[in-house]
Amino acid sequence: MTRQEMYRQCRMTNANRATVGFIPASVAVVGRVLKLEMPHGMEDGWRVESVGQPIAKDTMRLFERQHKKQRSASDMGTKTRRGRARRA
């Protein structure tokens, strides 16, 4: 059996913004300042505020797939022309 890389779900803040995501356990330390890859490029200055339990990479990928599936099945994934979510 191969050893899997471990990840932790962390809450990170940058000025008045916050995000939650899985990051490698080796860098998931409260107070550490990180550079995160965002949709528009890399951003410096993200501070780790809280750290969850370690999970294996395969489990993290499963969580991501479940989240995407839930979003696509809900009305949160569809938008009207004005950019607002539709109600069923």
C-alpha atoms as a PDB file:
ATOM      1  CA  MET A   1       0.000   0.000   0.000  1.00  0.00           C
ATOM      2  CA  THR A   2       1.315   3.415  -0.938  1.00  0.00           C
ATOM      3  CA  ARG A   3       1.304   6.267   1.494  1.00  0.00           C
ATOM      4  CA  GLN A   4      -1.162   8.996   0.521  1.00  0.00           C
ATOM      5  CA  GLU A   5      -0.609  12.705   0.883  1.00  0.00           C
ATOM      6  CA  MET A   6      -2.722  14.122   3.709  1.00  0.00           C
ATOM      7  CA  TYR A   7      -4.829  17.292   3.492  1.00  0.00           C
ATOM      8  CA  ARG A   8      -6.670  19.447   6.038  1.00  0.00           C
ATOM      9  CA  GLN A   9      -9.722  21.622   5.550  1.00  0.00           C
ATOM     10  CA  CYS A  10      -8.767  25.134   6.636  1.00  0.00           C
ATOM     11  CA  ARG A  11     -10.412  28.526   7.024  1.00  0.00           C
ATOM     12  CA  MET A  12      -8.221  31.288   5.627  1.00  0.00           C
ATOM     13  CA  THR A  13      -8.599  35.076   5.654  1.00  0.00           C
ATOM     14  CA  ASN A  14      -7.104  37.915   3.633  1.00  0.00           C
ATOM     15  CA  ALA A  15      -8.095  41.443   4.747  1.00  0.00           C
ATOM     16  CA  ASN A  16     -11.912  41.372   4.818  1.00  0.00           C
ATOM     17  CA  ARG A  17     -12.278  38.179   2.723  1.00  0.00           C
ATOM     18  CA  ALA A  18     -12.443  34.565   3.872  1.00  0.00           C
ATOM     19  CA  THR A  19     -12.365  31.177   2.179  1.00  0.00           C
ATOM     20  CA  VAL A  20     -12.403  27.513   3.164  1.00  0.00           C
ATOM     21  CA  GLY A  21     -10.424  24.878   1.329  1.00  0.00           C
ATOM     22  CA  PHE A  22      -8.301  21.761   1.552  1.00  0.00           C
ATOM     23  CA  ILE A  23      -4.556  22.387   1.713  1.00  0.00           C
ATOM     24  CA  PRO A  24      -1.653  19.972   2.250  1.00  0.00           C
ATOM     25  CA  ALA A  25      -1.260  19.045   5.921  1.00  0.00           C
ATOM     26  CA  SER A  26       2.410  20.060   5.796  1.00  0.00           C
ATOM     27  CA  VAL A  27       1.457  23.756   5.384  1.00  0.00           C
ATOM     28  CA  ALA A  28      -1.805  23.731   7.387  1.00  0.00           C
ATOM     29  CA  VAL A  29      -0.558  25.567  10.484  1.00  0.00           C
ATOM     30  CA  VAL A  30      -2.655  28.192  12.295  1.00  0.00           C
ATOM     31  CA  GLY A  31      -1.119  31.631  11.777  1.00  0.00           C
ATOM     32  CA  ARG A  32       0.848  30.690   8.674  1.00  0.00           C
ATOM     33  CA  VAL A  33       0.553  33.080   5.702  1.00  0.00           C
ATOM     34  CA  LEU A  34       0.125  31.390   2.326  1.00  0.00           C
ATOM     35  CA  LYS A  35      -0.099  32.169  -1.372  1.00  0.00           C
ATOM     36  CA  LEU A  36      -3.307  30.655  -2.816  1.00  0.00           C
ATOM     37  CA  GLU A  37      -4.211  29.876  -6.400  1.00  0.00           C
ATOM     38  CA  MET A  38      -7.453  31.715  -7.188  1.00  0.00           C
ATOM     39  CA  PRO A  39      -9.481  31.690 -10.454  1.00  0.00           C
ATOM     40  CA  HIS A  40      -7.799  34.946 -11.585  1.00  0.00           C
ATOM     41  CA  GLY A  41      -4.257  34.018 -10.497  1.00  0.00           C
ATOM     42  CA  MET A  42      -2.066  33.623  -7.417  1.00  0.00           C
ATOM     43  CA  GLU A  43      -2.783  35.745  -4.325  1.00  0.00           C
ATOM     44  CA  ASP A  44      -0.447  36.376  -1.385  1.00  0.00           C
ATOM     45  CA  GLY A  45      -1.441  37.132   2.183  1.00  0.00           C
ATOM     46  CA  TRP A  46      -3.919  34.356   3.069  1.00  0.00           C
ATOM     47  CA  ARG A  47      -3.646  33.613   6.816  1.00  0.00           C
ATOM     48  CA  VAL A  48      -4.685  30.185   8.141  1.00  0.00           C
ATOM     49  CA  GLU A  49      -7.264  30.802  10.899  1.00  0.00           C
ATOM     50  CA  SER A  50      -8.421  27.263  11.721  1.00  0.00           C
ATOM     51  CA  VAL A  51      -7.387  23.738  10.770  1.00  0.00           C
ATOM     52  CA  GLY A  52      -9.509  20.572  10.561  1.00  0.00           C
ATOM     53  CA  GLN A  53      -8.649  16.897  10.933  1.00  0.00           C
ATOM     54  CA  PRO A  54      -6.252  15.307   8.428  1.00  0.00           C
ATOM     55  CA  ILE A  55      -7.799  13.305   5.584  1.00  0.00           C
ATOM     56  CA  ALA A  56      -6.301  11.314   2.719  1.00  0.00           C
ATOM     57  CA  LYS A  57      -6.125  12.792  -0.782  1.00  0.00           C
ATOM     58  CA  ASP A  58      -8.630  10.223  -2.137  1.00  0.00           C
ATOM     59  CA  THR A  59     -11.167  11.211   0.537  1.00  0.00           C
ATOM     60  CA  MET A  60     -10.658  14.906  -0.231  1.00  0.00           C
ATOM     61  CA  ARG A  61     -11.326  14.252  -3.934  1.00  0.00           C
ATOM     62  CA  LEU A  62     -14.521  12.370  -3.001  1.00  0.00           C
ATOM     63  CA  PHE A  63     -15.723  15.381  -0.966  1.00  0.00           C
ATOM     64  CA  GLU A  64     -15.012  17.676  -3.926  1.00  0.00           C
ATOM     65  CA  ARG A  65     -16.981  15.452  -6.336  1.00  0.00           C
ATOM     66  CA  GLN A  66     -19.921  15.250  -3.930  1.00  0.00           C
ATOM     67  CA  HIS A  67     -19.952  19.042  -3.534  1.00  0.00           C
ATOM     68  CA  LYS A  68     -19.901  19.611  -7.311  1.00  0.00           C
ATOM     69  CA  LYS A  69     -22.666  17.046  -7.834  1.00  0.00           C
ATOM     70  CA  GLN A  70     -24.845  18.685  -5.170  1.00  0.00           C
ATOM     71  CA  ARG A  71     -24.291  22.152  -6.645  1.00  0.00           C
ATOM     72  CA  SER A  72     -25.181  21.008 -10.163  1.00  0.00           C
ATOM     73  CA  ALA A  73     -28.346  19.248  -8.913  1.00  0.00           C
ATOM     74  CA  SER A  74     -29.552  22.274  -6.937  1.00  0.00           C
ATOM     75  CA  ASP A  75     -30.801  25.595  -8.247  1.00  0.00           C
ATOM     76  CA  MET A  76     -27.549  27.183  -6.976  1.00  0.00           C
ATOM     77  CA  GLY A  77     -25.834  26.007 -10.163  1.00  0.00           C
ATOM     78  CA  THR A  78     -28.326  27.598 -12.596  1.00  0.00           C
ATOM     79  CA  LYS A  79     -28.670  31.293 -13.246  1.00  0.00           C
ATOM     80  CA  THR A  80     -31.101  33.530 -15.054  1.00  0.00           C
ATOM     81  CA  ARG A  81     -30.021  36.154 -17.547  1.00  0.00           C
ATOM     82  CA  ARG A  82     -29.715  38.693 -14.748  1.00  0.00           C
ATOM     83  CA  GLY A  83     -27.295  36.452 -12.847  1.00  0.00           C
ATOM     84  CA  ARG A  84     -29.617  35.482 -10.012  1.00  0.00           C
ATOM     85  CA  ALA A  85     -30.402  31.920  -9.016  1.00  0.00           C
ATOM     86  CA  ARG A  86     -33.821  30.639 -10.095  1.00  0.00           C
ATOM     87  CA  ARG A  87     -36.394  29.309  -7.681  1.00  0.00           C
ATOM     88  CA  ALA A  88     -38.146  26.007  -8.310  1.00  0.00           C
END
